[in-house]
Amino acid sequence: MSQDAVKQMKQAVAKAAADRVQSGMVVGLGTGSTTAFVIEFLGDRLRNGELSNIRGVPTSFQASVLAKQYGIPLVTLDDVTKIDVAIDGADEVDPAKNLIKGGGAAHTREKIVDSLADQFLVVVDSSKLVERLGSTFPVPVEVLPLALSPVSRALTALGGKPELRMGVKKDGPVITDQGNFVLDVTFAEIADAAALEKTINNIPGVLENGLFVNVADVVLVGELVEGQPRVREVV
């Protein structure tokens, strides 16, 4: 599939998600290429007067920078008592709406914000749909730097193959917004995602992992049908 076709799907699903936001809402702003379009479309709606008085809770430096660029007022979790809707992408979505996230190394903040929202709305293109989690994407695990070696050994003992994520156009490892490392862990099979999520998070030195089980409420999927972008809802 061409890059232009993928962009069309992402833009279509991002616009469908942005159109669901109503005036006065507190909105969790996700991280990644699809949610970047969501933030842009929300900015457009604010600018043309279609939307007013929304506040965004960013899940990363990227989301914060984009929100400021497109004129979306930002708040922190200290400033609000609830999040009406969080909109975020995913690297994989299984038939039960469980996710792997963290391709952008923002999964810790994303899990906090997405889990707090009254509704968590996932936006993906059709390439992210899988039958079983872990089939196309490793599980990202955010790790305190001092615990890198023991955590790697523990993940290997669980049957995983951990690999330290390295920076692009930067020497050395990726550093998260919290100042930590990311291990991308490949599993031959994830039979029980809920159990694995808890087991990984119980390893001392792990901050959070990219398995999002029973968090997503609605998944919007951007597809191309006869060359035209279409959005399908998975409830």
Short mmCIF file of C-alpha atoms in Angstrom, two decimals:
data_model
loop_
_atom_site.label_atom_id
_atom_site.label_comp_id
_atom_site.label_asym_id
_atom_site.label_seq_id
_atom_site.Cartn_x
_atom_site.Cartn_y
_atom_site.Cartn_z
CA MET A 1 0.00 0.00 0.00
CA SER A 2 1.34 3.45 -0.93
CA GLN A 3 2.30 6.07 1.64
CA ASP A 4 -0.37 8.35 0.21
CA ALA A 5 -3.05 5.69 0.74
CA VAL A 6 -1.96 5.19 4.35
CA LYS A 7 -2.03 8.96 4.90
CA GLN A 8 -5.57 9.13 3.49
CA MET A 9 -6.74 6.42 5.91
CA LYS A 10 -5.07 8.13 8.86
CA GLN A 11 -6.58 11.51 7.98
CA ALA A 12 -10.07 10.04 7.52
CA VAL A 13 -10.05 8.25 10.88
CA ALA A 14 -8.47 11.25 12.63
CA LYS A 15 -11.20 13.58 11.32
CA ALA A 16 -13.92 11.13 12.41
CA ALA A 17 -12.46 11.10 15.93
CA ALA A 18 -11.99 14.87 16.11
CA ASP A 19 -15.62 15.34 15.02
CA ARG A 20 -16.77 13.44 18.14
CA VAL A 21 -15.28 16.01 20.50
CA GLN A 22 -17.82 18.48 21.88
CA SER A 23 -17.43 21.97 23.30
CA GLY A 24 -16.44 22.09 26.96
CA MET A 25 -14.70 18.71 26.95
CA VAL A 26 -11.39 17.79 28.53
CA VAL A 27 -9.59 15.73 25.89
CA GLY A 28 -6.64 13.35 26.30
CA LEU A 29 -4.31 14.04 23.38
CA GLY A 30 -2.45 10.95 22.22
CA THR A 31 0.92 10.56 20.57
CA GLY A 32 1.85 9.40 17.07
CA SER A 33 1.22 10.06 13.40
CA THR A 34 -2.55 9.46 13.41
CA THR A 35 -3.24 11.45 16.56
CA ALA A 36 -1.12 14.27 15.15
CA PHE A 37 -3.87 14.63 12.52
CA VAL A 38 -6.51 14.51 15.30
CA ILE A 39 -4.82 17.44 17.05
CA GLU A 40 -4.64 19.35 13.75
CA PHE A 41 -8.37 18.78 13.05
CA LEU A 42 -9.30 19.83 16.61
CA GLY A 43 -7.33 23.03 16.06
CA ASP A 44 -9.23 23.62 12.81
CA ARG A 45 -12.58 23.19 14.59
CA LEU A 46 -11.53 25.63 17.33
CA ARG A 47 -10.32 28.18 14.81
CA ASN A 48 -13.50 28.13 12.70
CA GLY A 49 -15.73 28.41 15.77
CA GLU A 50 -17.24 24.95 15.45
CA LEU A 51 -15.77 24.04 18.84
CA SER A 52 -15.10 26.08 21.98
CA ASN A 53 -13.75 25.78 25.50
CA ILE A 54 -11.96 22.45 25.13
CA ARG A 55 -8.84 21.65 27.13
CA GLY A 56 -6.22 19.10 26.21
CA VAL A 57 -4.20 16.78 28.44
CA PRO A 58 -1.08 15.84 26.43
CA THR A 59 0.52 12.40 26.69
CA SER A 60 3.95 13.48 25.43
CA PHE A 61 6.18 16.39 24.46
CA GLN A 62 5.07 15.74 20.86
CA ALA A 63 1.38 16.12 21.73
CA SER A 64 2.12 19.24 23.78
CA VAL A 65 4.08 20.92 20.98
CA LEU A 66 1.40 20.10 18.39
CA ALA A 67 -1.43 21.28 20.64
CA LYS A 68 0.29 24.63 21.16
CA GLN A 69 0.93 24.89 17.42
CA TYR A 70 -2.77 24.38 16.65
CA GLY A 71 -4.11 26.56 19.46
CA ILE A 72 -5.47 23.92 21.84
CA PRO A 73 -5.31 25.08 25.50
CA LEU A 74 -3.44 22.58 27.67
CA VAL A 75 -3.95 21.46 31.27
CA THR A 76 -2.31 18.85 33.51
CA LEU A 77 -3.88 16.09 35.58
CA ASP A 78 -3.49 18.42 38.57
CA ASP A 79 -5.89 20.88 36.92
CA VAL A 80 -8.82 18.56 36.09
CA THR A 81 -10.95 16.05 37.97
CA LYS A 82 -12.00 14.11 34.87
CA ILE A 83 -11.13 13.50 31.23
CA ASP A 84 -14.18 13.24 28.99
CA VAL A 85 -12.49 11.49 26.08
CA ALA A 86 -8.96 10.38 25.24
CA ILE A 87 -8.01 9.88 21.59
CA ASP A 88 -4.93 7.84 20.84
CA GLY A 89 -3.46 5.49 18.28
CA ALA A 90 -2.15 1.94 18.65
CA ASP A 91 0.50 -0.29 17.12
CA GLU A 92 -1.72 -3.38 17.29
CA VAL A 93 -5.42 -3.97 18.01
CA ASP A 94 -6.82 -7.47 18.59
CA PRO A 95 -10.49 -8.56 18.15
CA ALA A 96 -11.18 -7.88 21.86
CA LYS A 97 -9.95 -4.27 21.47
CA ASN A 98 -6.80 -4.98 23.48
CA LEU A 99 -3.79 -3.02 22.29
CA ILE A 100 -0.05 -2.83 22.03
CA LYS A 101 1.11 0.78 22.25
CA GLY A 102 4.46 2.44 22.74
CA GLY A 103 5.95 2.72 19.27
CA GLY A 104 6.50 6.37 20.13
CA ALA A 105 7.86 5.54 23.62
CA ALA A 106 4.98 7.46 25.26
CA HIS A 107 3.00 4.47 26.57
CA THR A 108 3.43 5.28 30.27
CA ARG A 109 1.76 8.69 30.05
CA GLU A 110 -0.69 7.36 27.48
CA LYS A 111 -1.84 4.56 29.80
CA ILE A 112 -2.37 7.02 32.65
CA VAL A 113 -4.43 9.45 30.55
CA ASP A 114 -6.28 6.85 28.47
CA SER A 115 -7.27 4.84 31.56
CA LEU A 116 -8.64 7.93 33.33
CA ALA A 117 -10.88 8.97 30.44
CA ASP A 118 -14.64 8.37 30.52
CA GLN A 119 -14.22 7.16 26.95
CA PHE A 120 -10.99 5.98 25.33
CA LEU A 121 -11.24 6.27 21.56
CA VAL A 122 -8.58 4.44 19.53
CA VAL A 123 -7.74 5.61 16.01
CA VAL A 124 -5.86 3.26 13.66
CA ASP A 125 -5.52 2.38 10.01
CA SER A 126 -6.46 -1.14 8.95
CA SER A 127 -2.84 -2.37 8.98
CA LYS A 128 -2.87 -2.27 12.81
CA LEU A 129 -5.58 -4.95 13.18
CA VAL A 130 -4.22 -8.35 14.27
CA GLU A 131 -5.69 -11.66 15.39
CA ARG A 132 -3.31 -11.94 18.33
CA LEU A 133 -1.23 -9.32 20.13
CA GLY A 134 2.50 -9.52 19.54
CA SER A 135 2.21 -10.97 16.05
CA THR A 136 3.62 -7.91 14.27
CA PHE A 137 4.92 -5.64 17.04
CA PRO A 138 7.03 -6.19 20.17
CA VAL A 139 5.84 -5.17 23.64
CA PRO A 140 7.54 -1.89 24.66
CA VAL A 141 8.66 -1.81 28.29
CA GLU A 142 9.81 1.42 29.95
CA VAL A 143 12.70 0.67 32.32
CA LEU A 144 14.67 2.69 34.85
CA PRO A 145 18.24 2.86 33.45
CA LEU A 146 19.86 1.38 36.57
CA ALA A 147 17.62 -1.71 36.29
CA LEU A 148 18.27 -2.43 32.61
CA SER A 149 20.25 -5.66 33.12
CA PRO A 150 18.06 -7.34 35.79
CA VAL A 151 14.87 -6.38 33.95
CA SER A 152 16.28 -7.79 30.69
CA ARG A 153 17.06 -11.07 32.46
CA ALA A 154 13.57 -11.23 33.99
CA LEU A 155 11.91 -10.60 30.62
CA THR A 156 14.06 -13.30 29.03
CA ALA A 157 12.97 -15.70 31.78
CA LEU A 158 9.35 -14.94 30.79
CA GLY A 159 10.12 -16.14 27.27
CA GLY A 160 10.72 -12.71 25.75
CA LYS A 161 13.58 -11.41 23.63
CA PRO A 162 14.30 -7.88 24.92
CA GLU A 163 16.12 -5.37 22.74
CA LEU A 164 17.15 -1.90 23.86
CA ARG A 165 15.51 0.67 21.57
CA MET A 166 18.13 2.86 19.96
CA GLY A 167 17.65 6.44 18.82
CA VAL A 168 17.27 7.53 15.21
CA LYS A 169 19.52 10.44 14.25
CA LYS A 170 20.78 10.25 17.84
CA ASP A 171 23.65 8.22 19.19
CA GLY A 172 22.64 5.86 21.98
CA PRO A 173 19.30 4.62 23.31
CA VAL A 174 15.89 6.27 23.08
CA ILE A 175 15.17 8.30 26.22
CA THR A 176 11.51 8.62 27.25
CA ASP A 177 9.87 11.84 28.45
CA GLN A 178 10.47 10.46 31.97
CA GLY A 179 14.21 9.99 31.32
CA ASN A 180 14.12 6.18 31.04
CA PHE A 181 15.02 3.47 28.51
CA VAL A 182 12.66 1.34 26.39
CA LEU A 183 13.08 -2.39 25.87
CA ASP A 184 11.18 -3.81 22.90
CA VAL A 185 10.30 -7.37 23.88
CA THR A 186 9.35 -9.97 21.28
CA PHE A 187 7.30 -12.95 22.47
CA ALA A 188 6.73 -16.04 20.34
CA GLU A 189 3.15 -16.05 21.62
CA ILE A 190 1.10 -13.95 24.03
CA ALA A 191 -1.52 -16.39 25.28
CA ASP A 192 -2.86 -14.20 28.10
CA ALA A 193 -2.23 -10.49 27.56
CA ALA A 194 -3.85 -9.44 30.85
CA ALA A 195 -1.63 -11.75 32.91
CA LEU A 196 1.50 -10.76 30.99
CA GLU A 197 0.75 -7.05 31.46
CA LYS A 198 0.61 -7.50 35.24
CA THR A 199 3.61 -9.83 35.41
CA ILE A 200 5.85 -7.42 33.48
CA ASN A 201 4.74 -4.45 35.60
CA ASN A 202 5.62 -6.39 38.76
CA ILE A 203 9.28 -6.67 37.74
CA PRO A 204 11.22 -4.19 39.92
CA GLY A 205 12.59 -1.42 37.72
CA VAL A 206 9.77 -1.53 35.17
CA LEU A 207 7.75 1.67 35.02
CA GLU A 208 5.06 0.55 32.54
CA ASN A 209 4.58 -1.68 29.50
CA GLY A 210 2.70 -1.27 26.24
CA LEU A 211 -0.01 -3.91 26.74
CA PHE A 212 -3.34 -2.05 27.12
CA VAL A 213 -5.90 -4.66 28.21
CA ASN A 214 -9.57 -3.72 28.72
CA VAL A 215 -8.83 -0.01 28.32
CA ALA A 216 -10.20 0.82 24.84
CA ASP A 217 -13.91 1.62 24.56
CA VAL A 218 -14.26 2.33 20.84
CA VAL A 219 -11.88 1.63 17.96
CA LEU A 220 -12.17 3.65 14.76
CA VAL A 221 -10.48 1.99 11.79
CA GLY A 222 -9.50 3.87 8.65
CA GLU A 223 -9.76 1.70 5.55
CA LEU A 224 -9.59 2.09 1.78
CA VAL A 225 -12.63 0.71 -0.03
CA GLU A 226 -12.41 0.80 -3.84
CA GLY A 227 -9.74 3.45 -3.49
CA GLN A 228 -11.77 5.68 -1.19
CA PRO A 229 -11.06 6.22 2.53
CA ARG A 230 -13.75 4.91 4.87
CA VAL A 231 -14.03 4.77 8.66
CA ARG A 232 -15.41 1.69 10.42
CA GLU A 233 -16.31 1.62 14.11
CA VAL A 234 -15.48 -1.36 16.34
CA VAL A 235 -17.39 -1.13 19.62
#
